[in-house]
mmCIF file of C-alpha atoms in Angstrom:
data_model
loop_
_atom_site.group_PDB
_atom_site.id
_atom_site.type_symbol
_atom_site.label_atom_id
_atom_site.label_comp_id
_atom_site.label_asym_id
_atom_site.label_seq_id
_atom_site.Cartn_x
_atom_site.Cartn_y
_atom_site.Cartn_z
ATOM 1 C CA ASP A 5 133.008 66.803 160.404
ATOM 2 C CA ASP A 6 129.365 66.113 161.166
ATOM 3 C CA ALA A 7 128.334 66.820 157.672
ATOM 4 C CA TYR A 8 130.689 64.057 156.292
ATOM 5 C CA VAL A 9 131.109 61.691 159.055
ATOM 6 C CA SER A 10 128.701 58.910 160.070
ATOM 7 C CA ASP A 11 128.528 55.331 160.719
ATOM 8 C CA GLU A 12 128.844 52.920 157.788
ATOM 9 C CA LEU A 13 125.107 51.908 157.686
ATOM 10 C CA SER A 14 123.834 55.522 157.787
ATOM 11 C CA LEU A 15 126.081 56.284 154.846
ATOM 12 C CA CYS A 16 124.522 53.136 153.048
ATOM 13 C CA ARG A 17 120.975 54.144 153.915
ATOM 14 C CA GLY A 18 122.018 57.687 152.342
ATOM 15 C CA ARG A 19 122.900 55.906 149.170
ATOM 16 C CA ILE A 20 126.495 57.153 149.279
ATOM 17 C CA PRO A 21 128.504 55.146 146.817
ATOM 18 C CA ASN A 22 131.278 52.928 148.247
ATOM 19 C CA CYS A 23 134.006 54.421 146.328
ATOM 20 C CA TYR A 24 133.391 57.745 148.167
ATOM 21 C CA VAL A 25 133.307 56.104 151.623
ATOM 22 C CA LYS A 26 136.551 56.067 153.657
ATOM 23 C CA GLU A 27 137.340 54.918 157.236
ATOM 24 C CA PHE A 28 137.497 57.896 159.507
ATOM 25 C CA VAL A 29 140.300 57.837 161.942
ATOM 26 C CA ILE A 30 140.439 59.981 165.136
ATOM 27 C CA GLY A 31 143.248 60.069 167.785
ATOM 28 C CA ASP A 32 141.367 58.003 170.334
ATOM 29 C CA THR A 33 141.169 54.941 168.047
ATOM 30 C CA VAL A 34 145.050 54.940 167.377
ATOM 31 C CA ARG A 35 146.344 52.581 170.084
ATOM 32 C CA ASP A 36 148.818 49.613 170.345
ATOM 33 C CA TRP A 37 150.109 49.450 166.935
ATOM 34 C CA SER A 38 146.636 49.435 165.173
ATOM 35 C CA VAL A 39 143.688 51.559 164.389
ATOM 36 C CA THR A 40 140.188 50.339 165.558
ATOM 37 C CA SER A 41 137.826 52.982 164.099
ATOM 38 C CA ASN A 42 134.095 52.532 163.723
ATOM 39 C CA GLU A 43 133.226 55.757 161.937
ATOM 40 C CA PHE A 44 133.314 56.385 158.254
ATOM 41 C CA ALA A 45 133.421 59.534 156.056
ATOM 42 C CA PHE A 46 132.034 60.756 152.728
ATOM 43 C CA ALA A 47 135.011 61.865 150.799
ATOM 44 C CA PRO A 48 133.983 63.499 147.407
ATOM 45 C CA TYR A 49 137.000 62.647 145.546
ATOM 46 C CA ASP A 50 137.999 60.371 142.712
ATOM 47 C CA SER A 51 140.754 57.708 142.563
ATOM 48 C CA GLN A 52 143.204 60.425 141.957
ATOM 49 C CA PHE A 53 141.934 62.407 144.994
ATOM 50 C CA ILE A 54 140.578 65.258 142.822
ATOM 51 C CA ALA A 55 137.291 66.672 143.796
ATOM 52 C CA ILE A 56 134.299 65.298 141.861
ATOM 53 C CA SER A 57 131.891 67.706 140.018
ATOM 54 C CA PHE A 58 128.696 68.640 141.816
ATOM 55 C CA ASP A 59 125.730 66.726 140.464
ATOM 56 C CA ALA A 60 122.506 67.870 141.857
ATOM 57 C CA SER A 61 120.702 64.615 140.895
ATOM 58 C CA ALA A 62 123.294 62.444 142.832
ATOM 59 C CA ASP A 63 122.361 60.848 146.031
ATOM 60 C CA TRP A 64 125.522 62.204 147.751
ATOM 61 C CA ALA A 65 124.519 65.846 146.673
ATOM 62 C CA LYS A 66 121.145 65.342 148.270
ATOM 63 C CA TRP A 67 122.803 64.209 151.397
ATOM 64 C CA LEU A 68 124.938 67.327 151.653
ATOM 65 C CA TRP A 69 122.352 69.768 150.134
ATOM 66 C CA SER A 70 120.655 70.724 153.410
ATOM 67 C CA MET A 71 124.001 71.571 155.096
ATOM 68 C CA ARG A 72 125.540 73.630 152.266
ATOM 69 C CA THR A 73 125.090 76.926 154.012
ATOM 70 C CA SER A 74 126.967 75.628 157.007
ATOM 71 C CA ILE A 75 129.611 74.143 155.050
ATOM 72 C CA GLY A 76 130.161 77.172 152.767
ATOM 73 C CA SER A 77 130.141 79.405 155.834
ATOM 74 C CA VAL A 78 133.327 78.093 157.272
ATOM 75 C CA ILE A 79 135.892 80.983 157.791
ATOM 76 C CA SER A 80 138.921 80.554 155.655
ATOM 77 C CA PHE A 81 141.920 82.891 155.196
ATOM 78 C CA ALA A 82 141.763 86.622 155.485
ATOM 79 C CA GLY A 83 138.315 86.184 157.404
ATOM 80 C CA ARG A 84 136.481 85.152 154.434
ATOM 81 C CA THR A 85 134.084 82.409 154.032
ATOM 82 C CA ARG A 86 134.710 79.357 151.600
ATOM 83 C CA ILE A 87 132.051 80.627 149.249
ATOM 84 C CA GLU A 88 133.554 83.994 149.264
ATOM 85 C CA CYS A 89 137.024 82.465 148.392
ATOM 86 C CA GLY A 90 135.430 80.513 145.467
ATOM 87 C CA ASP A 91 135.941 77.068 147.137
ATOM 88 C CA GLN A 92 133.709 74.157 145.919
ATOM 89 C CA TRP A 93 131.433 74.079 148.918
ATOM 90 C CA TRP A 94 130.783 70.249 148.828
ATOM 91 C CA THR A 95 134.461 69.368 149.254
ATOM 92 C CA TRP A 96 136.639 69.185 152.376
ATOM 93 C CA TYR A 97 138.233 72.259 153.869
ATOM 94 C CA ARG A 98 141.980 72.427 153.027
ATOM 95 C CA TRP A 99 142.050 69.052 151.281
ATOM 96 C CA ILE A 100 145.714 68.307 150.035
ATOM 97 C CA PRO A 101 145.598 65.415 147.316
ATOM 98 C CA GLU A 102 149.448 64.925 147.438
ATOM 99 C CA LYS A 103 149.063 63.589 151.058
ATOM 100 C CA TYR A 104 146.858 60.818 149.895
ATOM 101 C CA ARG A 105 148.607 59.704 146.745
ATOM 102 C CA SER A 106 151.254 57.936 148.623
ATOM 103 C CA PRO A 107 149.317 55.118 150.397
ATOM 104 C CA PHE A 108 151.810 54.741 153.399
ATOM 105 C CA SER A 109 151.310 57.007 156.391
ATOM 106 C CA ILE A 110 152.375 56.974 159.967
ATOM 107 C CA VAL A 111 149.415 58.156 162.077
ATOM 108 C CA PHE A 112 149.575 58.850 165.751
ATOM 109 C CA ALA A 113 147.388 59.966 168.619
ATOM 110 C CA GLU A 114 147.807 63.744 169.320
ATOM 111 C CA VAL A 115 146.656 63.411 172.942
ATOM 112 C CA ALA A 116 147.548 60.144 174.988
ATOM 113 C CA THR A 117 149.208 58.797 177.880
ATOM 114 C CA HIS A 118 152.032 57.252 175.808
ATOM 115 C CA ASN A 119 153.284 57.166 172.302
ATOM 116 C CA HIS A 120 150.969 55.370 169.882
ATOM 117 C CA PHE A 121 152.155 55.262 166.283
ATOM 118 C CA VAL A 122 150.608 53.109 163.590
ATOM 119 C CA LEU A 123 151.516 52.349 159.942
ATOM 120 C CA ASP A 124 148.521 52.949 157.736
ATOM 121 C CA ARG A 125 148.539 51.341 154.178
ATOM 122 C CA GLY A 126 146.005 53.501 152.507
ATOM 123 C CA GLY A 127 142.116 53.778 152.229
ATOM 124 C CA LYS A 128 141.656 55.975 155.329
ATOM 125 C CA VAL A 129 141.145 59.749 156.105
ATOM 126 C CA PHE A 130 142.287 61.217 159.371
ATOM 127 C CA ASN A 131 140.751 63.840 161.820
ATOM 128 C CA ARG A 132 142.982 66.620 163.346
ATOM 129 C CA THR A 133 143.322 64.633 166.392
ATOM 130 C CA ALA A 134 145.129 61.897 164.475
ATOM 131 C CA PRO A 135 147.988 63.646 162.573
ATOM 132 C CA VAL A 136 150.131 61.721 160.016
ATOM 133 C CA ILE A 137 153.747 61.523 159.172
ATOM 134 C CA LYS A 138 154.492 61.430 155.361
ATOM 135 C CA LEU A 139 157.952 60.176 154.194
ATOM 136 C CA PRO A 140 159.278 60.935 150.749
ATOM 137 C CA LYS A 141 157.410 59.227 147.812
ATOM 138 C CA ASP A 142 160.074 56.738 147.242
ATOM 139 C CA ALA A 143 160.152 55.504 150.674
ATOM 140 C CA THR A 144 159.361 51.954 151.177
ATOM 141 C CA GLU A 145 157.065 49.942 153.451
ATOM 142 C CA ASP A 146 160.339 48.803 155.390
ATOM 143 C CA ASP A 147 161.364 52.363 155.575
ATOM 144 C CA HIS A 148 158.202 53.289 157.274
ATOM 145 C CA LEU A 149 158.328 50.373 159.658
ATOM 146 C CA ALA A 150 161.929 51.038 160.624
ATOM 147 C CA LEU A 151 160.957 54.555 161.739
ATOM 148 C CA LEU A 152 157.717 53.321 163.283
ATOM 149 C CA GLY A 153 159.890 51.099 165.689
ATOM 150 C CA LEU A 154 161.736 54.006 166.862
ATOM 151 C CA LEU A 155 158.585 56.206 167.417
ATOM 152 C CA ASN A 156 156.913 53.400 169.519
ATOM 153 C CA SER A 157 160.018 52.686 171.614
ATOM 154 C CA SER A 158 160.209 53.392 175.281
ATOM 155 C CA THR A 159 163.188 55.676 174.670
ATOM 156 C CA ALA A 160 161.057 57.875 172.328
ATOM 157 C CA CYS A 161 158.337 57.856 174.896
ATOM 158 C CA PHE A 162 160.618 59.023 177.716
ATOM 159 C CA TRP A 163 161.908 61.920 175.575
ATOM 160 C CA MET A 164 158.350 62.933 174.353
ATOM 161 C CA LYS A 165 157.207 63.169 177.975
ATOM 162 C CA GLN A 166 160.082 65.462 178.823
ATOM 163 C CA VAL A 167 159.049 67.894 176.194
ATOM 164 C CA ALA A 168 155.438 67.613 175.573
ATOM 165 C CA HIS A 169 152.663 69.560 177.421
ATOM 166 C CA ASN A 170 151.248 67.532 180.342
ATOM 167 C CA LYS A 171 147.532 67.839 180.135
ATOM 168 C CA GLY A 172 146.891 65.933 183.275
ATOM 169 C CA ASP A 173 144.528 63.123 184.143
ATOM 170 C CA SER A 174 141.320 64.844 185.061
ATOM 171 C CA THR A 175 139.540 68.159 185.496
ATOM 172 C CA ASP A 176 138.621 69.959 188.574
ATOM 173 C CA GLN A 177 135.157 71.527 189.537
ATOM 174 C CA HIS A 178 136.156 74.632 187.400
ATOM 175 C CA GLY A 179 136.947 72.591 184.427
ATOM 176 C CA ALA A 180 140.599 73.109 184.629
ATOM 177 C CA ARG A 181 143.058 70.174 183.840
ATOM 178 C CA THR A 182 144.551 68.785 186.998
ATOM 179 C CA ILE A 183 147.863 66.435 187.222
ATOM 180 C CA GLY A 184 147.325 63.293 189.263
ATOM 181 C CA ASP A 185 148.382 59.775 188.924
ATOM 182 C CA PRO A 186 151.494 59.935 186.460
ATOM 183 C CA ALA A 187 150.255 56.738 184.791
ATOM 184 C CA PHE A 188 147.247 58.340 183.677
ATOM 185 C CA ASN A 189 148.413 61.855 182.564
ATOM 186 C CA THR A 190 147.969 62.637 179.090
ATOM 187 C CA TYR A 191 150.388 64.556 176.839
ATOM 188 C CA ALA A 192 150.058 66.721 173.657
ATOM 189 C CA PHE A 193 152.195 65.106 171.126
ATOM 190 C CA ASN A 194 151.900 67.686 168.232
ATOM 191 C CA GLY A 195 153.692 67.373 164.900
ATOM 192 C CA THR A 196 156.079 70.086 165.774
ATOM 193 C CA LEU A 197 157.327 68.279 168.755
ATOM 194 C CA ILE A 198 157.591 64.842 166.895
ATOM 195 C CA GLY A 199 159.699 66.542 164.271
ATOM 196 C CA LYS A 200 162.299 67.409 166.860
ATOM 197 C CA LEU A 201 162.764 63.690 168.039
ATOM 198 C CA PRO A 202 166.386 62.686 167.770
ATOM 199 C CA LEU A 203 166.962 59.709 165.583
ATOM 200 C CA PRO A 204 169.816 57.140 165.829
ATOM 201 C CA GLU A 205 171.608 55.756 162.780
ATOM 202 C CA GLY A 206 170.187 52.162 163.487
ATOM 203 C CA ARG A 207 166.512 51.134 162.867
ATOM 204 C CA PRO A 208 164.792 48.171 164.619
ATOM 205 C CA LEU A 209 163.348 46.772 161.428
ATOM 206 C CA LEU A 210 163.001 43.102 162.245
ATOM 207 C CA THR A 211 161.525 43.556 165.589
ATOM 208 C CA THR A 212 159.067 46.196 164.198
ATOM 209 C CA GLN A 213 157.790 43.962 161.342
ATOM 210 C CA HIS A 214 156.917 41.189 163.860
ATOM 211 C CA LEU A 215 155.167 43.550 166.090
ATOM 212 C CA ASP A 216 153.286 45.092 163.105
ATOM 213 C CA GLN A 217 152.305 41.504 161.912
ATOM 214 C CA LEU A 218 151.037 40.571 165.531
ATOM 215 C CA ALA A 219 148.986 43.819 165.706
ATOM 216 C CA GLN A 220 147.425 43.026 162.216
ATOM 217 C CA GLN A 221 146.611 39.480 163.444
ATOM 218 C CA LEU A 222 144.990 40.782 166.637
ATOM 219 C CA THR A 223 143.036 43.372 164.792
ATOM 220 C CA SER A 224 141.593 40.678 162.308
ATOM 221 C CA LEU A 225 140.234 38.813 165.276
ATOM 222 C CA SER A 226 138.187 41.617 166.513
ATOM 223 C CA PRO A 227 134.372 40.923 166.486
ATOM 224 C CA SER A 228 133.512 43.439 163.658
ATOM 225 C CA LEU A 229 136.207 42.038 161.345
ATOM 226 C CA VAL A 230 135.521 38.483 162.175
ATOM 227 C CA LEU A 231 131.791 39.082 161.128
ATOM 228 C CA ASN A 232 133.098 40.610 157.989
ATOM 229 C CA GLY A 233 135.802 38.352 156.790
ATOM 230 C CA GLY A 234 135.925 34.639 157.652
ATOM 231 C CA ALA A 235 133.679 33.411 160.364
ATOM 232 C CA VAL A 236 131.268 30.502 160.107
ATOM 233 C CA ILE A 237 128.405 30.686 162.574
ATOM 234 C CA VAL A 238 126.050 27.790 162.889
ATOM 235 C CA ARG A 239 122.607 28.306 164.428
ATOM 236 C CA ASN A 240 119.301 26.753 164.394
ATOM 237 C CA GLY A 241 120.072 24.325 161.706
ATOM 238 C CA GLY A 242 121.469 27.070 159.332
ATOM 239 C CA ALA A 243 125.012 28.662 158.744
ATOM 240 C CA VAL A 244 125.985 32.253 158.112
ATOM 241 C CA ILE A 245 129.237 32.014 156.391
ATOM 242 C CA VAL A 246 131.087 35.305 156.093
ATOM 243 C CA ARG A 247 133.750 35.387 153.603
ATOM 244 C CA ASN A 248 135.648 38.165 151.848
ATOM 245 C CA GLY A 249 133.673 40.906 153.232
ATOM 246 C CA GLY A 250 130.349 39.183 152.170
ATOM 247 C CA ALA A 251 127.796 36.825 153.519
ATOM 248 C CA VAL A 252 126.156 33.625 152.400
ATOM 249 C CA ILE A 253 123.140 32.704 154.486
ATOM 250 C CA VAL A 254 122.134 29.113 153.941
ATOM 251 C CA ARG A 255 118.657 28.305 155.105
ATOM 252 C CA ASN A 256 115.840 25.706 154.327
ATOM 253 C CA GLY A 257 117.885 24.075 151.702
ATOM 254 C CA GLY A 258 118.780 27.208 149.606
ATOM 255 C CA ALA A 259 121.371 30.071 149.944
ATOM 256 C CA VAL A 260 121.167 33.715 149.996
ATOM 257 C CA VAL A 261 124.104 35.725 148.848
ATOM 258 C CA LEU A 262 124.668 39.270 150.274
ATOM 259 C CA ASP A 263 127.490 41.706 149.299
ATOM 260 C CA SER A 264 130.052 43.345 151.466
ATOM 261 C CA GLN A 265 127.343 45.659 152.959
ATOM 262 C CA GLY A 266 124.900 42.856 153.554
ATOM 263 C CA CYS A 267 122.525 44.786 151.321
ATOM 264 C CA LYS A 268 121.759 43.153 147.896
ATOM 265 C CA PRO A 269 120.740 39.612 147.492
ATOM 266 C CA LEU A 270 122.521 38.099 144.466
ATOM 267 C CA VAL A 271 119.441 36.428 143.245
ATOM 268 C CA GLY A 272 120.078 33.299 141.063
ATOM 269 C CA ASN A 273 123.870 33.916 141.009
ATOM 270 C CA PRO A 274 126.147 30.677 141.643
ATOM 271 C CA THR A 275 127.496 30.690 145.176
ATOM 272 C CA PRO A 276 131.144 29.614 145.389
ATOM 273 C CA ASN A 277 132.236 27.144 147.770
ATOM 274 C CA VAL A 278 128.735 26.632 149.054
ATOM 275 C CA GLU A 279 126.384 23.767 148.432
ATOM 276 C CA SER A 280 122.909 23.716 150.218
ATOM 277 C CA ARG A 281 121.870 20.460 151.804
ATOM 278 C CA SER A 282 118.797 19.293 153.851
ATOM 279 C CA ASP A 283 120.642 20.012 157.121
ATOM 280 C CA GLY A 284 120.712 23.704 156.097
ATOM 281 C CA ILE A 285 124.487 24.100 156.342
ATOM 282 C CA GLY A 286 126.630 25.023 153.283
ATOM 283 C CA HIS A 287 129.141 22.523 151.680
ATOM 284 C CA GLY A 288 130.892 22.218 148.355
ATOM 285 C CA ASP A 289 130.686 24.498 145.197
ATOM 286 C CA ASN A 290 127.427 23.954 143.693
ATOM 287 C CA ALA A 291 124.574 25.955 145.418
ATOM 288 C CA THR A 292 122.667 28.730 143.813
ATOM 289 C CA ALA A 293 120.582 31.461 145.492
ATOM 290 C CA PRO A 294 116.734 30.970 145.401
ATOM 291 C CA PRO A 295 114.278 33.897 144.701
ATOM 292 C CA PHE A 296 114.662 36.590 147.364
ATOM 293 C CA ASN A 297 112.908 39.825 148.076
ATOM 294 C CA ALA A 298 114.762 42.465 145.975
ATOM 295 C CA ARG A 299 115.495 44.946 148.701
ATOM 296 C CA GLY A 300 119.033 46.234 149.561
ATOM 297 C CA ARG A 301 121.301 47.589 146.794
ATOM 298 C CA ASP A 302 120.162 48.433 143.415
ATOM 299 C CA ALA A 303 122.186 48.073 140.088
ATOM 300 C CA THR A 304 124.316 50.889 140.786
ATOM 301 C CA GLY A 305 125.591 49.392 144.151
ATOM 302 C CA VAL A 306 123.902 51.721 146.555
ATOM 303 C CA CYS A 307 121.310 50.925 149.202
ATOM 304 C CA THR A 308 117.557 51.449 148.767
ATOM 305 C CA PRO A 309 115.771 53.646 151.456
ATOM 306 C CA GLY A 310 114.298 51.653 154.344
ATOM 307 C CA TYR A 311 116.558 48.541 153.966
ATOM 308 C CA ARG A 312 117.345 46.726 157.186
ATOM 309 C CA MET A 313 120.612 44.805 157.309
ATOM 310 C CA PRO A 314 119.805 41.003 158.205
ATOM 311 C CA SER A 315 120.916 40.087 161.861
ATOM 312 C CA LEU A 316 121.991 36.542 162.946
ATOM 313 C CA ARG A 317 118.462 35.984 164.351
ATOM 314 C CA ASP A 318 117.223 36.395 160.669
#
């Protein structure tokens, strides 16, 4: 995983195109009807989830090149390495495109104190600690939500704890797992076990829809998302207006527009819904961006080396 997974800014500095960057989900981030991941992964696949061709001149190829031996030496079937099996070494091991072509997935935490299942609507990739449940291709969002309600129910939690392996709540001096306070014991909820869960005929769809909406609203108010999708922060006579994944920094009677990564100043382009005034706060629809040092993203949409994302202090 380390060859592909990093924080978003590191991938930006490595000039990895946004179309190949996916949110990376591990089991510990799947909690309470939502996913709160802060890791991202380079996924070398096109819009149809087919592996892209290797291009030695591409920035993503330079990113992986120093790790090619380690990646290609992963042991596959029959005790042979990926290179010996003829795999494309820059791709992910055992990637199955069909699993990603249907956007809906139910992801769950493999090891947790309770049952935590979340509906994912696409755009993410998952670690082995966050298995996913895929329904038939013709299954609707409501079909997924109806099942989600059952999986997150207290009845399902009771059944799962009866049949799952109890991993305890801590380790002793020898590293062995110990069972202590039942409220903190973790369980191994693997896919085979979940597949045996008895399902009733009815489905709590309306209740699940409401809980899912509340979870999405709560997630949208998290600090990281507020700073990337709708906050207006006024400080020192200026405003940082964050809207639709981008930022408009209004300062000294002018506006500087940044893209969703906060990287490229859109010099001279009209700034929608922002008019610079002498008080330094954005209003209206007519402001334009003044000249600005052309650091950040180049014409291809990737970050130039050495760029530092602006902070609120800037």
